[in-house]
Tab-separated table of C-alpha atoms in Angstrom:
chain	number	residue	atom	x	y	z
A	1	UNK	CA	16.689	-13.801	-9.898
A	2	UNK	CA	14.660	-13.920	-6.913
A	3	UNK	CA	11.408	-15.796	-6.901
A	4	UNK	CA	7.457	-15.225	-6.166
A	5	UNK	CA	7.714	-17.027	-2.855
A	6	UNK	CA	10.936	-14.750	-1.887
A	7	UNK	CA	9.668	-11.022	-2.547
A	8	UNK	CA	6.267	-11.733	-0.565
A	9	UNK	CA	8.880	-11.941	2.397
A	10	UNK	CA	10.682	-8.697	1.590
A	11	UNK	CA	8.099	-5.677	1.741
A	12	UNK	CA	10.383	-3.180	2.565
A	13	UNK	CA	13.146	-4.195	-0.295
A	14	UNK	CA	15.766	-0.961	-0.913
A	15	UNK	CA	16.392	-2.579	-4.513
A	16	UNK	CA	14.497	-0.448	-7.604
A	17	UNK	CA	13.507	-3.357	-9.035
A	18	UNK	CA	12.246	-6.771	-8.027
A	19	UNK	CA	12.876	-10.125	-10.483
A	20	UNK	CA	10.594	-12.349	-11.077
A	21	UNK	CA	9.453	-15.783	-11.645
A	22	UNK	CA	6.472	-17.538	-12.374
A	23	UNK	CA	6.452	-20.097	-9.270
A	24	UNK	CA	3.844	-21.040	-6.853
A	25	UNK	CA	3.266	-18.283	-4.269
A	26	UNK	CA	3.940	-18.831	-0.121
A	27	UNK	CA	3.183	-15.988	2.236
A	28	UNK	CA	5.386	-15.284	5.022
A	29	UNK	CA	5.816	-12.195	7.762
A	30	UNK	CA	7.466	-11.030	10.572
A	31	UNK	CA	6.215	-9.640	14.201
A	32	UNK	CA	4.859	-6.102	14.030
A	33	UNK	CA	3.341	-3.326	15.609
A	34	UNK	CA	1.276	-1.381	12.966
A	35	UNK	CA	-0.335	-3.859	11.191
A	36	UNK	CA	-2.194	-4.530	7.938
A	37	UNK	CA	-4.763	-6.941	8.309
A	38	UNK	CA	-7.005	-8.078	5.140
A	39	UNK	CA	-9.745	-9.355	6.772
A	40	UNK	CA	-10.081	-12.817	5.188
A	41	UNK	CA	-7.042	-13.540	4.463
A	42	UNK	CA	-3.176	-14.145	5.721
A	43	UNK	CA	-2.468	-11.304	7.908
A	44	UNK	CA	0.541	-9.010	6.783
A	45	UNK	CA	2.809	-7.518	9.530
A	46	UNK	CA	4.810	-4.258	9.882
A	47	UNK	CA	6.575	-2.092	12.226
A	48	UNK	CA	6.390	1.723	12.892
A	49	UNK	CA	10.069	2.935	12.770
A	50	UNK	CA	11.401	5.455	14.965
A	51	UNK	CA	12.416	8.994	12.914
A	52	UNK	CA	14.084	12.219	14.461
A	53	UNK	CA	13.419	13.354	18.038
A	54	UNK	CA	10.069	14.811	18.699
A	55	UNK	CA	10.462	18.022	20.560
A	56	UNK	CA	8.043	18.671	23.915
A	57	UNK	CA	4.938	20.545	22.305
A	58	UNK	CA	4.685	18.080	19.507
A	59	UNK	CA	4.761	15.570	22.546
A	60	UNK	CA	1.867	16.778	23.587
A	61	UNK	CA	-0.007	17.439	20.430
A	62	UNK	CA	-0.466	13.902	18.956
A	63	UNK	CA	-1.687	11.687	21.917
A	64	UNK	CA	-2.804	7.919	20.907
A	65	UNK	CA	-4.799	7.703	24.426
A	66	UNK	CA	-6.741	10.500	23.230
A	67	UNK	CA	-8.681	8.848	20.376
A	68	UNK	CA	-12.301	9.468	19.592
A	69	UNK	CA	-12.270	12.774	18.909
A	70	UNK	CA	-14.425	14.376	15.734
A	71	UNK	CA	-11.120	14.770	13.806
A	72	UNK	CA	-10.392	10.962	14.475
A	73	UNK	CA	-13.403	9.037	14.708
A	74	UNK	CA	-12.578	7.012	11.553
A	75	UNK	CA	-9.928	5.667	13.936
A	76	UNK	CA	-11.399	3.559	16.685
A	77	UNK	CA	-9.899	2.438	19.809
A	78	UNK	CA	-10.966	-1.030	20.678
A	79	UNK	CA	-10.442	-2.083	24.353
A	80	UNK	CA	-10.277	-6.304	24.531
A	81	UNK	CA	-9.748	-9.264	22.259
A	82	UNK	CA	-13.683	-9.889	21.460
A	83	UNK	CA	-13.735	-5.848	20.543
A	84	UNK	CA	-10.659	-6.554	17.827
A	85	UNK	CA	-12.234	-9.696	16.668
A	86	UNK	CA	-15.485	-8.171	16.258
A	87	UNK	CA	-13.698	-4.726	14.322
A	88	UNK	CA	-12.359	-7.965	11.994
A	89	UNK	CA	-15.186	-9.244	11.475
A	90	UNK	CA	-17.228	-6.155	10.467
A	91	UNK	CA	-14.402	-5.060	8.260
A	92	UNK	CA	-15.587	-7.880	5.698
A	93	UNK	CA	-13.095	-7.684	2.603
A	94	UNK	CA	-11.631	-4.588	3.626
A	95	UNK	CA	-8.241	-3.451	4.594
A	96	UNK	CA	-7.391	-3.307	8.213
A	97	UNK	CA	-5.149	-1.257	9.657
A	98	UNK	CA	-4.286	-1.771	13.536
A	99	UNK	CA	-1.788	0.454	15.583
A	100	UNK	CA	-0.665	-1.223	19.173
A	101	UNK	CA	0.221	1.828	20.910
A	102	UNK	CA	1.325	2.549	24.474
A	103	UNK	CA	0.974	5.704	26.459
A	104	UNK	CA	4.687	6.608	27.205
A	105	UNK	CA	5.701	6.169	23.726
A	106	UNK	CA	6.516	9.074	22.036
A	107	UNK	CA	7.129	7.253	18.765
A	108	UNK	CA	3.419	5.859	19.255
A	109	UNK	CA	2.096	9.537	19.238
A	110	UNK	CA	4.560	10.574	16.137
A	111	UNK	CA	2.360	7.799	14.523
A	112	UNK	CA	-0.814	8.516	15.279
A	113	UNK	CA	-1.768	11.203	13.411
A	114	UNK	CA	-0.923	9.710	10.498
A	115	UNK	CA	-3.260	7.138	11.014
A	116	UNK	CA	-5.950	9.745	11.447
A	117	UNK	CA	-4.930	11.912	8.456
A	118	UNK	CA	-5.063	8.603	6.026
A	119	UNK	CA	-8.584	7.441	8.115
A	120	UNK	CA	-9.941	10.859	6.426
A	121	UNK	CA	-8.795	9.796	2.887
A	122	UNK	CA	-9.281	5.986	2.617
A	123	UNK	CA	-12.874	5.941	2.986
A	124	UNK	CA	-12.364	1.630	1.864
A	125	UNK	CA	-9.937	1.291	4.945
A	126	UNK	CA	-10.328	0.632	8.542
A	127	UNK	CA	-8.310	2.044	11.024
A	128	UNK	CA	-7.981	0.315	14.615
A	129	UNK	CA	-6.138	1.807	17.976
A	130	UNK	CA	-5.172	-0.620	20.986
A	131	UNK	CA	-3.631	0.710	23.414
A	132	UNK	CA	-1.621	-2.087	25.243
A	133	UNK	CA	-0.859	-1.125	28.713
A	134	UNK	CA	-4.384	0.031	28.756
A	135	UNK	CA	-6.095	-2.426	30.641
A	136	UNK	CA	-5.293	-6.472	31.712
A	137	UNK	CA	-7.632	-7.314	28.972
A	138	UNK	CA	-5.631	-5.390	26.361
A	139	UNK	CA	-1.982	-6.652	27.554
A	140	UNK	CA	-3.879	-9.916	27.095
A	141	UNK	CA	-4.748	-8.723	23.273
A	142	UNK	CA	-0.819	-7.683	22.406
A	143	UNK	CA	-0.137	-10.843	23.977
A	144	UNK	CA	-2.397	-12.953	21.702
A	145	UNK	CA	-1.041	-11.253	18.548
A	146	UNK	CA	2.746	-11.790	19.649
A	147	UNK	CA	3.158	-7.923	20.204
A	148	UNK	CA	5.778	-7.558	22.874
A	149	UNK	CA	6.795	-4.156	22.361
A	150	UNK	CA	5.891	-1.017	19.975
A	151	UNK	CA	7.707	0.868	17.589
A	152	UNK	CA	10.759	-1.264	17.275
A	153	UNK	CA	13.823	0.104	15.646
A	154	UNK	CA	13.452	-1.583	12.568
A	155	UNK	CA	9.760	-1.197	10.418
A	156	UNK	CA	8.075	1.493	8.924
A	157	UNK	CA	7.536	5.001	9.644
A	158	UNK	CA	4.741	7.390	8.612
A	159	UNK	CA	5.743	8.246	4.835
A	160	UNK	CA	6.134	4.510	4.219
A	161	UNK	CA	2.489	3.728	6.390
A	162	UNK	CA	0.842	6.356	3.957
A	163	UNK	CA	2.015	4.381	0.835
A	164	UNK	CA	1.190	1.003	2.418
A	165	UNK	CA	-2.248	1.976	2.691
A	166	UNK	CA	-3.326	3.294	-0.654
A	167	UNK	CA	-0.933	0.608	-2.310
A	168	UNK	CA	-2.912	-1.713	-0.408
A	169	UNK	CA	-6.482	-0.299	0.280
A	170	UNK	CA	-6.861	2.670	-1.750
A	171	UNK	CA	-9.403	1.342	-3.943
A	172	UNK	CA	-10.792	4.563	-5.252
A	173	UNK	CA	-7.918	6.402	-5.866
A	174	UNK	CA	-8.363	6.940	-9.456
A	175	UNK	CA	-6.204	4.267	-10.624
A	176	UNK	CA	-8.079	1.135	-12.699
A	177	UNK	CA	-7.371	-1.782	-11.043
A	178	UNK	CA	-7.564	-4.866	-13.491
A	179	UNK	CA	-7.805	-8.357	-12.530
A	180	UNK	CA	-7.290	-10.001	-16.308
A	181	UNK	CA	-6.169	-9.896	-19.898
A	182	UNK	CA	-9.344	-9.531	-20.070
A	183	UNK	CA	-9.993	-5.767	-18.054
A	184	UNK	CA	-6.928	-4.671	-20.269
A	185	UNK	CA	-8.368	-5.439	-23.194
A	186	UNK	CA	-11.739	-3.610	-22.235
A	187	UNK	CA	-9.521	-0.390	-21.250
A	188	UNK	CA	-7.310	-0.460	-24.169
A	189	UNK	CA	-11.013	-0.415	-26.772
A	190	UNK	CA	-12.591	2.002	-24.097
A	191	UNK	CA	-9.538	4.666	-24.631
A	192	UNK	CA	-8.506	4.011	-28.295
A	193	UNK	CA	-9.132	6.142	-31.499
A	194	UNK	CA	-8.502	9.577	-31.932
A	195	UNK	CA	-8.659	11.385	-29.080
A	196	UNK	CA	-7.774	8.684	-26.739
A	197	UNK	CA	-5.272	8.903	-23.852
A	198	UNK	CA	-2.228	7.454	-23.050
A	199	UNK	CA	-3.280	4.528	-20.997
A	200	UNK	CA	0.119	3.737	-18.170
A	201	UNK	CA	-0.254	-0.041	-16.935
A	202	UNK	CA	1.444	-0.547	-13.429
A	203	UNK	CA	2.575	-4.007	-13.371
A	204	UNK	CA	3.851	-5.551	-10.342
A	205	UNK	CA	3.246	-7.666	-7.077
A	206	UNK	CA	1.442	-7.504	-3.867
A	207	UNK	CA	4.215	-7.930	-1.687
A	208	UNK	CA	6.907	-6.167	-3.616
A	209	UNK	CA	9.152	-2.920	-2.023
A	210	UNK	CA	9.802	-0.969	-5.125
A	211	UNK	CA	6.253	-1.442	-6.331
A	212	UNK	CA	4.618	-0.183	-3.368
A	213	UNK	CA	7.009	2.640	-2.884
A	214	UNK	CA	6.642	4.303	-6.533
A	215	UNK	CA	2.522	3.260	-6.207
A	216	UNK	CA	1.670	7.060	-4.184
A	217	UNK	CA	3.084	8.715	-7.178
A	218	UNK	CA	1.257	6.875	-9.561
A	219	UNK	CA	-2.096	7.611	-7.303
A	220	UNK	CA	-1.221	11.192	-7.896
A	221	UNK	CA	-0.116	11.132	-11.290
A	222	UNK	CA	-3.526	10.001	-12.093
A	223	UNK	CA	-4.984	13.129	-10.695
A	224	UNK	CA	-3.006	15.582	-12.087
A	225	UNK	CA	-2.759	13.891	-15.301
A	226	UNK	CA	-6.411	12.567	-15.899
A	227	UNK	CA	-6.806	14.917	-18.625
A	228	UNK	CA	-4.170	12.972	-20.832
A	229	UNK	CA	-3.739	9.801	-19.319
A	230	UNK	CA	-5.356	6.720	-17.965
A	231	UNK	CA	-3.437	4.598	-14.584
A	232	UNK	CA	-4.315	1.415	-14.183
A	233	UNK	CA	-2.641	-1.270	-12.380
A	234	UNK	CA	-2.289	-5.221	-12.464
A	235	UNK	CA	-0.805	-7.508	-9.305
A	236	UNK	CA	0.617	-10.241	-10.949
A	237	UNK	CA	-0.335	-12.889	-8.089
A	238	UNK	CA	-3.461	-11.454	-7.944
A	239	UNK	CA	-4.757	-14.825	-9.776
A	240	UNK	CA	-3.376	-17.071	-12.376
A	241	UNK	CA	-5.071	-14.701	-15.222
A	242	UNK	CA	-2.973	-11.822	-14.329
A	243	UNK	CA	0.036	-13.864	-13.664
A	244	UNK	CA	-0.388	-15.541	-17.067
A	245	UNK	CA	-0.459	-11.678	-18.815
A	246	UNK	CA	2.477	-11.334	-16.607
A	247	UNK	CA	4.061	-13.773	-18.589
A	248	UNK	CA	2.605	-12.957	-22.276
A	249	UNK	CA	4.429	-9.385	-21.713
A	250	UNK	CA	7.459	-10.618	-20.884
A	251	UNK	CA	7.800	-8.787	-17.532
A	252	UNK	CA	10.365	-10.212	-15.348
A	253	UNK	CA	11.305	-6.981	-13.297
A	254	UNK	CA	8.673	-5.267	-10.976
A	255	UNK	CA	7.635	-2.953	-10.929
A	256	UNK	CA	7.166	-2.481	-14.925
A	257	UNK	CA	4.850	0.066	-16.360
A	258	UNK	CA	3.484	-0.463	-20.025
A	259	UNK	CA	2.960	2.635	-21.813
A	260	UNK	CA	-0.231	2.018	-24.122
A	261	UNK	CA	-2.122	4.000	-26.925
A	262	UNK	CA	-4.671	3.205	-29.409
A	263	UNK	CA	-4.426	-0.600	-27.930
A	264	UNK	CA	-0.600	-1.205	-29.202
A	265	UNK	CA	1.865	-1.408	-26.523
A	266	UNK	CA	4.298	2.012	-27.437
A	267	UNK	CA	6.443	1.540	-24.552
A	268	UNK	CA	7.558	0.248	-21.138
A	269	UNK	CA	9.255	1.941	-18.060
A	270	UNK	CA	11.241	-0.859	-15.711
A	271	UNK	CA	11.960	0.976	-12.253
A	272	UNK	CA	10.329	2.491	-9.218
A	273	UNK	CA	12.264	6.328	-9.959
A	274	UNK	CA	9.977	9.156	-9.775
A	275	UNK	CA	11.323	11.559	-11.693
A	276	UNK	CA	12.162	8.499	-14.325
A	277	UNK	CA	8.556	7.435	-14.629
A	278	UNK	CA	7.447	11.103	-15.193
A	279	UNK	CA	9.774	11.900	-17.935
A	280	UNK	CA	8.854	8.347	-19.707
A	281	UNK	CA	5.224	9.746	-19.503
A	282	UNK	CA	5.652	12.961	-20.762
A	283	UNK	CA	8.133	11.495	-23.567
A	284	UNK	CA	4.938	9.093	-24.805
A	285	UNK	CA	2.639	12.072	-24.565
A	286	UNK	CA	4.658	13.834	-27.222
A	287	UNK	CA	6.585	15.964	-24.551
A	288	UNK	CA	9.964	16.543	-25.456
A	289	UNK	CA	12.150	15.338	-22.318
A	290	UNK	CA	15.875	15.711	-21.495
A	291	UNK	CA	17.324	13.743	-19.233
């Protein structure tokens, strides 16, 4: 069973599932080139991975340099180290996303327009471009942040960027987000009684693989199920609360989704499977599902 302190060092775990244990939480990271940033607190670090070969028109298409456009103005270039700091600094509590980019990199422009599609949709997220063989002043940026080169074979790559985000700054997605036993209780009165909906807890951890890789799914289960069903979700190390209702549940495996109606737990899901998690939620909504 791995612990707390191990999983916040594995973001990108293969593994369905993640064990857990209730011990003190260290952060921990690794160089990167696209990276998210919370603005006041430990900064988390990725890499954009290389995918299939990018033919010569879609070269030409996506250009990072070329930033500022209408279509991308969510996604701002910043040109020097007091210009990043100050982005920081602006961004408050919110999520920061920055891209170090270079011109010749066709990997680079694969990524951006990813960024600016999810800078559309994640009004609660900020998106920052630096270009680092720019200018002497933003070599001396990549420099300052340990970036040495971009897109690296090993990291992330758009499909896994897009479910970083809203896993990690998609605050208005639809999906509760509850930060005690206390905000479960209030959901479970608020949707119990006849006619209440199914109410599907995500449980899991801020750092954890599996849970951020099923989280996209559950963003748009909530939409095309709000009729029937409620999503909410709980980070275990959020705070000692949620890490305490962690423990009154019994959940040892993350990510672990709690199938709840009329305020009496029915049901629980243990896995990050997408077709799994939609059968278990039809199968609590009455459906009849065969496997």
């Amino acid at each position: 069973m791995a612990s707390t302190a191990q999983l916040l060092g594995h973001l990108a775990s293969s593994t369905a599932t993640a064990s857990l244990s209730f011990t003190p939480v260290s952060g921990g990271g690794s160089s990167s080139k696209v990276r998210f940033l919370p603005a006041t607190a430990q900064r988390r670090r990725m890499v954009a991975r290389p995918r299939a070969a990018v033919s010569g028109a879609e070269k030409e298409k996506a250009k990072p340099a070329e930033s500022g456009g209408k279509e991308d103005e969510r996604v701002v270039q910043v040109h020097s180290a007091e210009e990043f700091d100050s982005a920081l600094q602006k961004a408050k509590n919110r999520l920061v996303v920055v891209e170090f980019a270079a011109s010749h990199s066709v990997n680079s422009k694969r990524i951006y327009p990813c960024m600016v599609d999810l800078s559309r949709t994640c009004g609660d997220v900020d998106f920052l471009l630096v270009m680092g063989d720019e200018s002497e002043a933003t070599r001396e940026l990549c420099q300052r942040e340990g970036i040495t080169q971009v897109h690296e074979e090993e990291g992330i790559g758009p499909d896994q960027l897009a479910g970083d985000v809203l896993y990690y700054g998609d605050n208005h997605a639809g999906v509760v987000q509850l930060h005690s036993r206390t905000d479960v209780e209030a959901l479970m009165a608020e949707h119990s009684g006849e006619g209440g909906k199914l109410l599907v807890l995500d449980v899991g951890l801020k750092h954890c693989g599996p849970c951020v890789k099923v989280y996209p799914t559950v963003v748009k289960l909530s939409r095309s199920m709000a009729d029937t069903a409620v999503f909410a979700r709980m980070n275990g190390d959020e705070n000692d609360a949620c890490m305490q209702f962690l423990k009154d549940m019994e959940v040892v495996e993350v990510p672990t989704f709690l199938f709840i109606r009329d305020a009496k737990i029915v049901g629980r899901y243990v896995g990050s499977g997408k077709g799994e998690l939609i059968g278990e939620i039809l199968r609590y909504q009455g459906v009849r599902v065969t496997y």
